[in-house]
Coordinates of C-alpha atoms and ligand atoms in Angstrom, one line a residue:
M1 CA 14.5 18.2 -8.7
M2 CA 14.0 20.5 -5.8
G3 CA 16.1 23.6 -5.6
P4 CA 17.8 25.0 -2.5
V5 CA 15.8 26.6 0.4
T6 CA 15.5 30.3 -0.1
A7 CA 14.1 32.6 2.6
T8 CA 11.7 35.4 1.6
Q9 CA 9.6 37.8 3.5
T10 CA 6.2 39.2 2.7
S11 CA 4.5 41.9 4.7
S12 CA 1.0 41.9 3.0
C13 CA -0.5 40.9 6.3
P14 CA 0.7 41.9 9.8
T15 CA 0.5 38.4 11.3
L16 CA 1.0 36.0 8.4
R17 CA 4.2 35.7 6.5
V18 CA 5.8 33.4 4.0
S19 CA 8.9 32.5 5.8
S20 CA 10.6 30.2 3.5
V21 CA 10.2 28.8 0.0
L22 CA 11.3 25.4 -1.2
R23 CA 11.4 26.2 -4.8
A24 CA 11.3 23.5 -7.4
A25 CA 14.2 24.0 -9.7
E26 CA 14.0 22.7 -13.3
Q27 CA 12.5 19.2 -13.2
R28 CA 15.4 16.9 -14.0
D29 CA 12.8 14.8 -16.0
S30 CA 9.1 14.2 -15.8
A31 CA 9.4 10.5 -14.9
W32 CA 6.1 9.3 -13.5
W33 CA 7.4 8.1 -10.2
R34 CA 8.7 11.5 -9.2
H35 CA 5.2 12.6 -8.4
A36 CA 3.1 9.5 -8.5
V37 CA 0.4 8.6 -5.9
I38 CA 0.7 4.9 -5.2
Y39 CA -2.1 3.0 -3.5
Q40 CA -1.2 -0.1 -1.4
V41 CA -3.5 -3.0 -1.8
Y42 CA -3.2 -5.6 0.9
P43 CA -4.4 -8.6 -1.1
R44 CA -5.9 -10.6 1.7
S45 CA -8.1 -7.7 2.8
W46 CA -9.2 -5.8 -0.3
A47 CA -11.7 -8.0 -2.2
D48 CA -12.6 -11.7 -2.1
S49 CA -13.8 -13.3 -5.3
N50 CA -14.5 -16.8 -4.1
G51 CA -16.2 -16.4 -0.7
D52 CA -13.4 -18.0 1.4
G53 CA -13.0 -14.9 3.4
L54 CA -9.6 -14.1 2.2
G55 CA -9.0 -11.5 -0.6
D56 CA -7.5 -12.7 -3.9
L57 CA -6.1 -11.5 -7.2
P58 CA -9.3 -11.9 -9.2
G59 CA -11.1 -9.9 -6.5
I60 CA -8.6 -7.1 -7.0
T61 CA -8.9 -7.2 -10.7
A62 CA -12.7 -6.9 -10.6
R63 CA -12.5 -3.8 -8.5
L64 CA -9.7 -1.9 -10.1
G65 CA -12.3 0.6 -11.3
H66 CA -12.3 2.0 -7.7
L67 CA -8.7 3.0 -8.1
R68 CA -9.3 4.5 -11.5
S69 CA -12.1 6.6 -10.1
L70 CA -10.1 7.5 -7.1
G71 CA -7.4 9.0 -9.4
V72 CA -4.2 7.3 -8.2
D73 CA -1.3 6.5 -10.6
A74 CA -0.3 3.0 -9.4
L75 CA -1.0 0.2 -7.0
W76 CA 1.4 -1.7 -4.9
L77 CA 0.5 -5.2 -4.0
S78 CA 1.7 -6.7 -0.7
P79 CA 3.0 -10.3 -1.3
F80 CA 0.7 -12.9 -2.9
Y81 CA 3.4 -15.6 -3.4
P82 CA 3.2 -19.2 -2.1
S83 CA 3.7 -19.0 1.6
P84 CA 2.7 -20.7 4.8
Q85 CA 1.4 -17.3 5.8
A86 CA 3.4 -17.2 9.1
D87 CA 3.8 -13.4 8.5
A88 CA 0.9 -12.8 6.2
G89 CA 2.9 -13.7 3.1
Y90 CA 6.1 -11.9 4.0
D91 CA 7.4 -15.4 4.4
V92 CA 7.8 -16.4 0.8
A93 CA 8.3 -20.1 -0.2
D94 CA 8.5 -19.5 -4.0
Y95 CA 9.2 -16.1 -5.5
R96 CA 7.9 -17.0 -9.0
E97 CA 4.4 -18.2 -8.2
V98 CA 1.1 -17.2 -6.8
D99 CA -0.3 -18.8 -3.7
P100 CA -3.5 -20.8 -4.5
L101 CA -5.1 -18.8 -1.7
F102 CA -4.8 -15.7 -4.0
G103 CA -5.2 -17.3 -7.4
R104 CA -2.9 -18.4 -10.1
L105 CA 0.0 -16.9 -12.1
A106 CA -2.5 -16.3 -14.9
D107 CA -4.6 -14.2 -12.5
A108 CA -1.5 -12.0 -11.8
D109 CA -1.0 -11.6 -15.5
E110 CA -4.7 -10.6 -15.9
L111 CA -4.5 -8.1 -13.0
I112 CA -1.4 -6.5 -14.5
A113 CA -3.0 -6.3 -18.0
R114 CA -6.3 -4.9 -16.7
A115 CA -4.5 -2.3 -14.5
H116 CA -2.5 -1.2 -17.5
E117 CA -5.7 -0.9 -19.6
L118 CA -7.0 1.5 -16.9
G119 CA -3.8 3.5 -16.9
L120 CA -2.6 2.2 -13.6
R121 CA 0.9 1.0 -13.0
V122 CA 1.6 -2.1 -10.9
I123 CA 4.3 -2.5 -8.2
V124 CA 4.9 -5.8 -6.5
D125 CA 6.5 -6.6 -3.2
L126 CA 9.9 -8.2 -3.1
V127 CA 11.1 -9.8 0.1
P128 CA 14.9 -10.4 -0.2
N129 CA 16.0 -10.3 3.4
H130 CA 14.5 -13.7 4.3
S131 CA 12.5 -16.5 2.8
S132 CA 10.0 -18.8 4.4
D133 CA 11.3 -21.8 6.2
A134 CA 9.2 -23.7 3.6
H135 CA 11.4 -22.4 0.7
S136 CA 13.1 -25.3 -1.1
W137 CA 16.6 -23.8 -0.3
F138 CA 15.9 -23.7 3.4
R139 CA 14.5 -27.3 3.4
A140 CA 17.6 -28.4 1.5
A141 CA 19.8 -26.6 4.1
L142 CA 18.1 -28.4 7.0
A143 CA 18.4 -31.8 5.2
A144 CA 22.1 -31.3 4.1
G145 CA 23.5 -30.6 7.6
P146 CA 26.3 -28.5 9.0
G147 CA 29.1 -27.5 6.7
S148 CA 27.1 -28.2 3.6
P149 CA 26.9 -25.7 0.6
E150 CA 23.1 -25.6 1.1
R151 CA 23.6 -24.1 4.6
E152 CA 25.8 -21.3 3.1
R153 CA 22.8 -19.6 1.5
Y154 CA 21.4 -18.8 4.9
I155 CA 23.1 -17.7 8.2
F156 CA 23.7 -20.8 10.2
R157 CA 26.2 -20.8 13.1
N158 CA 27.1 -23.0 16.0
G159 CA 25.7 -21.9 19.4
R160 CA 27.8 -20.6 22.3
G161 CA 28.3 -22.6 25.5
A162 CA 29.8 -26.0 26.1
G163 CA 26.9 -27.8 24.4
H164 CA 26.3 -25.0 21.9
E165 CA 23.0 -24.5 23.8
L166 CA 23.1 -20.7 23.7
P167 CA 22.3 -18.6 20.6
P168 CA 25.4 -17.4 18.6
N169 CA 24.8 -13.8 19.7
N170 CA 22.3 -11.6 21.6
W171 CA 20.3 -10.2 18.7
E172 CA 16.6 -9.9 19.1
S173 CA 13.9 -10.5 16.6
V174 CA 11.9 -7.4 15.5
F175 CA 8.8 -9.4 16.5
G176 CA 10.2 -10.1 20.0
G177 CA 12.3 -13.0 21.4
P178 CA 15.7 -14.1 20.2
A179 CA 16.6 -13.7 16.5
W180 CA 18.1 -17.2 16.4
S181 CA 16.4 -20.7 16.5
R182 CA 18.1 -24.0 16.9
V183 CA 17.6 -26.8 14.4
T184 CA 17.4 -30.5 14.9
E185 CA 20.0 -32.1 12.6
P186 CA 19.1 -34.9 10.2
D187 CA 20.5 -37.4 12.7
G188 CA 18.1 -36.2 15.4
S189 CA 20.7 -34.4 17.5
P190 CA 20.3 -30.7 18.6
G191 CA 22.2 -28.8 16.0
Q192 CA 23.2 -25.4 14.6
W193 CA 21.3 -22.1 15.0
Y194 CA 19.9 -20.0 12.1
L195 CA 19.3 -16.2 12.1
H196 CA 15.9 -14.8 11.6
L197 CA 15.5 -11.0 12.2
F198 CA 11.7 -11.6 12.1
D199 CA 9.7 -14.7 12.8
S200 CA 11.5 -18.1 13.2
A201 CA 9.6 -19.1 10.0
Q202 CA 11.6 -16.4 8.2
P203 CA 15.2 -17.4 7.9
D204 CA 17.6 -14.6 6.8
F205 CA 19.5 -15.2 3.5
N206 CA 23.2 -14.9 3.4
W207 CA 23.8 -12.0 0.9
D208 CA 27.5 -12.7 0.8
H209 CA 26.6 -15.7 -1.3
Q210 CA 26.7 -15.3 -5.1
Q211 CA 23.8 -17.7 -5.7
V212 CA 21.5 -15.5 -3.5
R213 CA 22.5 -12.5 -5.5
S214 CA 21.9 -14.1 -8.9
E215 CA 18.7 -15.7 -7.7
F216 CA 17.2 -12.3 -6.9
E217 CA 18.3 -10.7 -10.1
S218 CA 16.5 -13.5 -11.9
V219 CA 13.4 -13.0 -9.7
L220 CA 13.4 -9.3 -10.7
Q221 CA 13.6 -10.3 -14.4
F222 CA 10.8 -12.9 -13.9
W223 CA 8.3 -10.2 -12.8
L224 CA 9.6 -7.5 -15.1
D225 CA 9.0 -9.9 -18.0
R226 CA 5.4 -10.2 -16.8
G227 CA 5.0 -6.5 -17.1
V228 CA 5.3 -5.1 -13.6
D229 CA 6.3 -1.5 -13.2
G230 CA 8.4 -1.8 -10.1
F231 CA 9.1 -3.4 -6.7
R232 CA 8.7 -2.3 -3.2
V233 CA 11.7 -3.8 -1.5
D234 CA 11.0 -5.2 2.0
V235 CA 13.5 -4.5 4.8
A236 CA 15.9 -3.1 2.2
H237 CA 18.4 -2.0 4.9
G238 CA 18.7 -5.5 6.4
L239 CA 20.3 -7.7 3.8
V240 CA 24.0 -7.3 4.8
K241 CA 25.1 -8.0 8.3
K242 CA 28.3 -6.8 10.0
D243 CA 31.2 -9.2 9.8
G244 CA 31.5 -11.4 12.8
L245 CA 27.9 -10.7 13.8
P246 CA 28.8 -8.8 17.0
D247 CA 26.4 -8.5 19.9
H248 CA 24.1 -5.5 20.1
R249 CA 21.7 -4.7 22.9
A250 CA 18.7 -2.9 21.3
R251 CA 15.6 -4.5 20.0
T252 CA 14.2 -2.7 16.9
H253 CA 10.5 -2.5 16.5
M254 CA 8.6 -2.2 13.3
L255 CA 9.6 0.9 11.3
G256 CA 12.8 1.2 13.3
D257 CA 11.3 2.3 16.5
T258 CA 13.6 1.5 19.4
E259 CA 13.1 2.1 23.1
E260 CA 16.2 4.3 22.9
A261 CA 14.8 6.3 19.9
A262 CA 11.6 6.9 21.9
A263 CA 13.6 8.1 24.9
H264 CA 15.8 10.3 22.7
A265 CA 12.8 11.8 21.0
L266 CA 11.3 12.8 24.3
D267 CA 14.5 14.6 25.5
G268 CA 15.0 16.2 22.1
H269 CA 18.1 14.2 21.0
S270 CA 18.6 12.6 17.7
P271 CA 18.3 8.8 17.7
E272 CA 21.3 6.6 17.4
P273 CA 22.3 6.1 13.7
T274 CA 20.8 2.9 12.5
H275 CA 24.1 1.6 11.0
H276 CA 25.5 1.3 14.6
I277 CA 23.1 -1.7 14.8
P278 CA 25.2 -4.5 13.2
Y279 CA 22.3 -5.9 11.2
W280 CA 20.8 -2.7 9.7
D281 CA 22.0 -0.2 7.1
Q282 CA 25.4 -1.7 6.5
D283 CA 27.3 -0.1 3.7
G284 CA 27.4 -3.3 1.7
V285 CA 23.7 -3.2 0.8
H286 CA 24.2 -0.4 -1.7
E287 CA 26.2 -2.6 -4.1
I288 CA 23.2 -4.9 -4.3
Y289 CA 20.8 -2.1 -5.3
R290 CA 23.2 -0.7 -7.9
S291 CA 23.2 -4.1 -9.6
W292 CA 19.4 -4.2 -9.4
R293 CA 19.2 -0.8 -10.9
E294 CA 21.1 -2.0 -13.9
V295 CA 18.7 -4.9 -14.3
L296 CA 15.7 -2.5 -14.2
D297 CA 17.3 0.0 -16.5
S298 CA 18.1 -2.7 -19.1
Y299 CA 14.3 -2.9 -19.7
G300 CA 14.3 0.6 -21.1
G301 CA 11.5 3.2 -20.7
P302 CA 9.0 3.8 -19.3
E303 CA 11.0 3.5 -16.2
R304 CA 10.4 0.6 -13.8
I305 CA 11.1 1.5 -10.2
L306 CA 12.5 0.3 -6.9
C307 CA 11.2 1.7 -3.6
A308 CA 13.1 0.9 -0.4
E309 CA 11.4 0.1 2.8
A310 CA 14.4 1.1 4.9
W311 CA 14.0 2.2 8.5
V312 CA 17.2 4.3 8.6
E313 CA 18.3 7.2 10.7
P314 CA 19.5 9.8 10.1
Q315 CA 17.7 10.9 7.0
E316 CA 21.1 11.7 5.4
R317 CA 21.9 8.0 5.4
A318 CA 18.3 7.0 4.4
V319 CA 18.6 9.0 1.2
L320 CA 21.7 7.1 0.1
Y321 CA 19.3 4.4 -1.0
T322 CA 17.9 6.8 -3.6
R323 CA 21.2 7.9 -5.2
P324 CA 20.8 8.1 -9.0
N325 CA 22.2 4.6 -9.6
E326 CA 20.3 2.9 -6.8
M327 CA 16.6 2.9 -6.0
H328 CA 14.1 5.5 -7.2
Q329 CA 12.3 6.1 -4.0
A330 CA 12.4 5.2 -0.3
F331 CA 9.5 5.4 2.2
N332 CA 9.7 8.5 4.4
F333 CA 8.7 7.0 7.8
D334 CA 9.9 10.2 9.6
F335 CA 6.8 11.9 8.2
L336 CA 4.6 9.1 9.3
G337 CA 6.1 9.2 12.8
T338 CA 5.8 12.9 13.3
P339 CA 3.3 14.0 16.0
W340 CA 0.4 16.2 15.1
I341 CA 2.2 19.4 16.0
A342 CA 2.4 22.0 13.3
E343 CA 6.0 23.0 13.9
D344 CA 7.1 19.4 13.9
L345 CA 5.3 18.8 10.6
V346 CA 6.8 21.8 9.0
A347 CA 10.3 20.8 10.2
V348 CA 10.0 17.2 8.9
I349 CA 8.7 18.3 5.5
E350 CA 11.5 20.8 5.0
R351 CA 14.1 18.2 6.2
S352 CA 12.7 15.5 4.0
L353 CA 12.7 17.7 0.9
I354 CA 16.2 18.9 1.5
A355 CA 17.5 15.4 2.2
A356 CA 15.9 13.9 -0.9
D357 CA 17.1 16.8 -3.0
S358 CA 20.7 16.2 -1.9
V359 CA 20.7 13.1 -4.0
G360 CA 18.3 14.3 -6.8
A361 CA 15.4 12.0 -5.6
P362 CA 11.8 13.0 -4.9
S363 CA 10.7 12.8 -1.3
T364 CA 7.9 10.3 -0.6
W365 CA 5.1 10.7 1.9
V366 CA 3.1 8.1 3.7
L367 CA 0.7 8.2 6.7
S368 CA -0.6 4.6 6.9
N369 CA 0.3 1.1 5.8
H370 CA -0.2 -2.5 6.9
D371 CA 2.4 -2.3 9.7
V372 CA 1.1 0.7 11.6
V373 CA -2.1 1.8 13.4
R374 CA -4.2 3.6 10.8
H375 CA -3.8 7.3 10.8
A376 CA -7.5 8.1 11.4
T377 CA -7.0 6.2 14.7
R378 CA -3.5 7.3 15.5
L379 CA -4.4 10.9 15.3
G380 CA -7.3 10.3 17.7
Y381 CA -4.9 10.4 20.6
A382 CA -3.1 13.4 22.1
P383 CA -0.2 14.6 20.0
G384 CA 3.0 13.0 21.0
T385 CA 1.4 9.8 22.3
R386 CA 3.8 7.0 21.5
R387 CA 2.7 5.1 18.4
P388 CA 1.4 1.8 19.8
N389 CA 2.0 -1.5 18.0
G390 CA -1.7 -2.4 17.8
I391 CA -4.6 -1.5 20.2
G392 CA -6.7 -3.9 22.3
A393 CA -10.1 -3.4 23.8
E394 CA -8.6 -2.8 27.2
D395 CA -6.3 -0.1 26.0
P396 CA -7.2 3.6 26.0
Q397 CA -9.4 4.2 23.0
P398 CA -9.0 6.9 20.4
D399 CA -11.4 9.8 19.9
R400 CA -12.7 8.6 16.5
E401 CA -14.2 11.9 15.4
L402 CA -11.1 13.9 16.2
G403 CA -8.9 11.3 14.6
L404 CA -10.9 11.5 11.4
R405 CA -10.8 15.2 11.3
R406 CA -7.1 15.3 11.8
A407 CA -6.6 12.4 9.3
R408 CA -8.4 14.4 6.6
A409 CA -6.3 17.4 7.3
A410 CA -3.1 15.3 7.3
T411 CA -4.0 13.8 4.0
T412 CA -4.9 17.2 2.5
L413 CA -1.4 18.4 3.5
M414 CA 0.3 15.2 2.2
L415 CA -1.4 15.3 -1.2
A416 CA -0.3 18.9 -1.7
L417 CA 3.4 18.1 -1.2
P418 CA 5.9 17.8 -4.0
G419 CA 7.1 14.2 -4.5
S420 CA 5.4 10.9 -4.4
A421 CA 2.7 9.8 -2.0
Y422 CA 1.6 6.4 -0.8
L423 CA -2.0 5.6 0.3
Y424 CA -3.1 2.5 2.2
Q425 CA -6.3 0.8 1.3
G426 CA -9.3 2.0 3.2
E427 CA -7.8 5.4 4.2
E428 CA -9.8 6.9 1.4
L429 CA -12.8 5.9 3.4
G430 CA -11.4 7.5 6.6
L431 CA -11.4 3.9 8.0
P432 CA -10.3 3.6 11.6
E433 CA -8.3 0.7 13.1
S434 CA -10.2 -2.2 14.5
T435 CA -9.4 -1.7 18.2
D436 CA -11.3 -4.6 19.8
L437 CA -10.2 -7.8 18.0
P438 CA -10.4 -10.8 20.3
D439 CA -6.9 -11.9 21.1
E440 CA -7.6 -15.5 20.0
L441 CA -8.2 -14.2 16.4
R442 CA -5.0 -12.3 16.2
Q443 CA -2.6 -13.6 13.5
D444 CA 0.4 -11.2 13.6
P445 CA 3.3 -13.2 14.9
T446 CA 4.3 -10.2 17.1
F447 CA 1.4 -10.9 19.4
V448 CA 2.7 -14.3 20.3
R449 CA 6.4 -13.5 20.2
S450 CA 6.0 -10.5 22.5
G451 CA 4.0 -12.7 24.9
G452 CA 0.8 -10.7 24.1
E453 CA 2.5 -7.5 25.3
E454 CA 2.1 -6.0 21.8
K455 CA -1.2 -6.5 20.1
G456 CA 0.4 -6.3 16.7
R457 CA -0.8 -5.2 13.3
D458 CA -4.1 -7.1 12.7
G459 CA -6.2 -4.1 13.5
C460 CA -5.2 -2.2 10.4
R461 CA -5.6 -5.3 8.2
V462 CA -9.3 -6.0 8.6
P463 CA -11.2 -6.5 5.3
M464 CA -12.5 -3.5 3.4
P465 CA -16.2 -2.5 3.6
W466 CA -17.6 -1.9 0.1
F467 CA -21.4 -2.1 0.6
R468 CA -23.0 -1.4 3.9
D469 CA -25.9 -3.8 3.7
A470 CA -24.2 -6.7 2.0
P471 CA -22.9 -9.7 4.0
G472 CA -19.3 -9.0 5.1
H473 CA -20.0 -5.4 3.8
G474 CA -19.5 -6.7 0.3
F475 CA -15.9 -7.8 0.8
G476 CA -16.7 -11.0 -1.0
P477 CA -19.8 -12.9 -2.3
G478 CA -20.6 -14.3 1.2
P479 CA -20.3 -13.2 4.8
A480 CA -16.8 -14.7 5.5
T481 CA -14.0 -12.3 6.3
W482 CA -10.7 -13.6 7.7
L483 CA -10.8 -11.0 10.5
P484 CA -14.1 -9.7 11.8
Q485 CA -15.1 -6.2 10.7
P486 CA -16.0 -3.8 13.5
S487 CA -19.8 -3.1 13.8
F488 CA -19.3 0.4 12.6
Y489 CA -17.4 -0.4 9.4
G490 CA -20.6 -0.5 7.4
D491 CA -21.0 3.3 7.9
Y492 CA -17.6 3.8 6.2
A493 CA -18.4 1.5 3.2
V494 CA -17.6 2.8 -0.3
D495 CA -21.3 2.8 -1.3
Q496 CA -22.1 5.2 1.7
Q497 CA -19.6 7.7 0.5
D498 CA -19.6 7.4 -3.3
G499 CA -21.0 10.7 -4.7
V500 CA -21.8 12.1 -1.2
A501 CA -20.5 15.6 -0.9
G502 CA -18.2 16.0 2.1
S503 CA -17.5 12.3 2.4
T504 CA -13.9 11.2 2.9
L505 CA -13.9 9.3 -0.3
E506 CA -15.0 12.4 -2.2
L507 CA -12.4 14.5 -0.4
Y508 CA -9.7 12.1 -1.6
R509 CA -11.0 12.2 -5.1
A510 CA -11.0 15.9 -5.1
L511 CA -7.5 16.2 -3.6
L512 CA -6.1 13.8 -6.2
R513 CA -7.8 15.7 -9.0
R514 CA -6.5 19.0 -7.8
R515 CA -3.0 17.5 -7.3
R516 CA -3.0 16.3 -10.8
D517 CA -4.5 19.5 -12.4
L518 CA -2.1 21.8 -10.6
S519 CA 0.9 19.5 -10.9
L520 CA 1.4 19.7 -7.1
G521 CA 3.5 16.6 -7.1
S522 CA 6.2 18.4 -9.0
G523 CA 5.5 21.9 -7.6
S524 CA 7.3 24.2 -5.2
L525 CA 6.4 24.8 -1.6
A526 CA 6.2 27.7 0.8
F527 CA 4.9 27.7 4.4
V528 CA 2.7 30.5 5.5
R529 CA 3.7 31.2 9.1
G530 CA 1.9 33.1 11.8
Y531 CA -1.2 31.0 12.3
G532 CA -0.1 30.0 15.8
P533 CA 1.3 26.7 16.8
D534 CA -1.6 24.3 16.3
E535 CA -4.5 26.4 15.1
G536 CA -7.6 24.6 14.0
Q537 CA -6.5 21.1 15.1
Ligands
NOJ601 C1 8.2 -5.3 6.6 C2 6.8 -5.6 6.1 O1 6.1 -4.4 5.8 C3 6.1 -6.3 7.3 O2 4.8 -6.5 7.1 C4 6.9 -7.7 7.5 O3 6.4 -8.3 8.7 C5 8.4 -7.4 7.7 N1 8.9 -6.5 6.8 C6 9.1 -8.7 7.5 O4 9.1 -9.1 6.2

């Protein structure tokens, strides 16, 4: 556990000084997750075993050696469950199966077993805020009609207006457009509305319903029994909605970005607390995680973990998710969102460590994931440029060389920090975003729901290049890739960097080795001041 901030002064050099020390006090325990580096595998884009152009579980198992030689502690798999893929698998139709697109349940077992043999832990994605509209419960709810017990497991309401033709309130979907869709009742008449904070194919569960609660505890047990080491919990701050579902004006973008937050950031004000938005960060969510923690703890050691994806401001509320009897970790999106400005980075790191320490949790660090523009590209724009939701060919293009240089520096910083770090597949290659995908190939529902105004997240989800000269750069046995790889991806392929001094892959390996050898993940931290605001950028 980190200790309090203590200020010290050194005068060994006239210009440089160590201005503050964040000293690691006694480690409260040496649990693996307090300092682990966890690598996110996006199953559809990592490795394809059968040549259909979509990655799959056997493909992942076959290449786990890459993670072993990289030197990470665990992998987190984005969803591979049966799904119509309306939101790339974050629309789950069955929480206890594997989609045939990705393999079979036996392939998941094999993946877990092989990873464990290699000393890698496995974290799976749990999506509790919403299911797919193809989930048997939602189908039953549609068939059973208004007032039925089946409808109670989701959030159905009558519309406003004389003919109920208006949505029940003014909430907007994170992907754009209204957060409500109207159903046609079994008798063919226009009927009730259901809530979906994301796509209309992702109806929100009603977490006031006991069956929903027991169902998810049972899903946790299902995967724990299969040997997984933890869960990344999707939209963990969204499950409970404020009573009465009152109107609220703001649309939230991915990772909690709102227009207001952006405006506030520019004029130096703190953003509005997330829990003022009636569908985010309501106090009631914590009871759910306390009961989940009991389920996990009942499995004994070594500890299995929960990591919250919770876009919550201020940080003091975000860390409530990681109190000792709730989750183990929460993603630190403040770090990801901080512009490439030295003082800002120092400030966010200090703030994060102090906030996490206030509840005895490790801080986490992340720069890229499947929802944001890759950091090698993001950092290729002027510091302070607003983080776009996807980039198109007609948008201003990043400076790729500068972006890579900064990305390498950013990762070097991140992997030296105490706490747990998350990597996103391909960043170990310095992989840039694909910024010229043709619109007709885009699959992220944001693109359509925002009327094309936001390009969406496909650009960071393009299949990995493994071998420069193989078809599809070795993503699978043939040339097929579900999204086209940019022409320059071959130069970033694993085989171009493996064993090559100075390559980004070798940099990551060296950083991870050093982090492990020096126990940096559980170390203490001091900033040396006096280099000037943004030296060597
Ligand atoms: C967050 C996930 O990371 C994102 O990919 C997904 O679209 C939303 N949650 C909805 O499940």
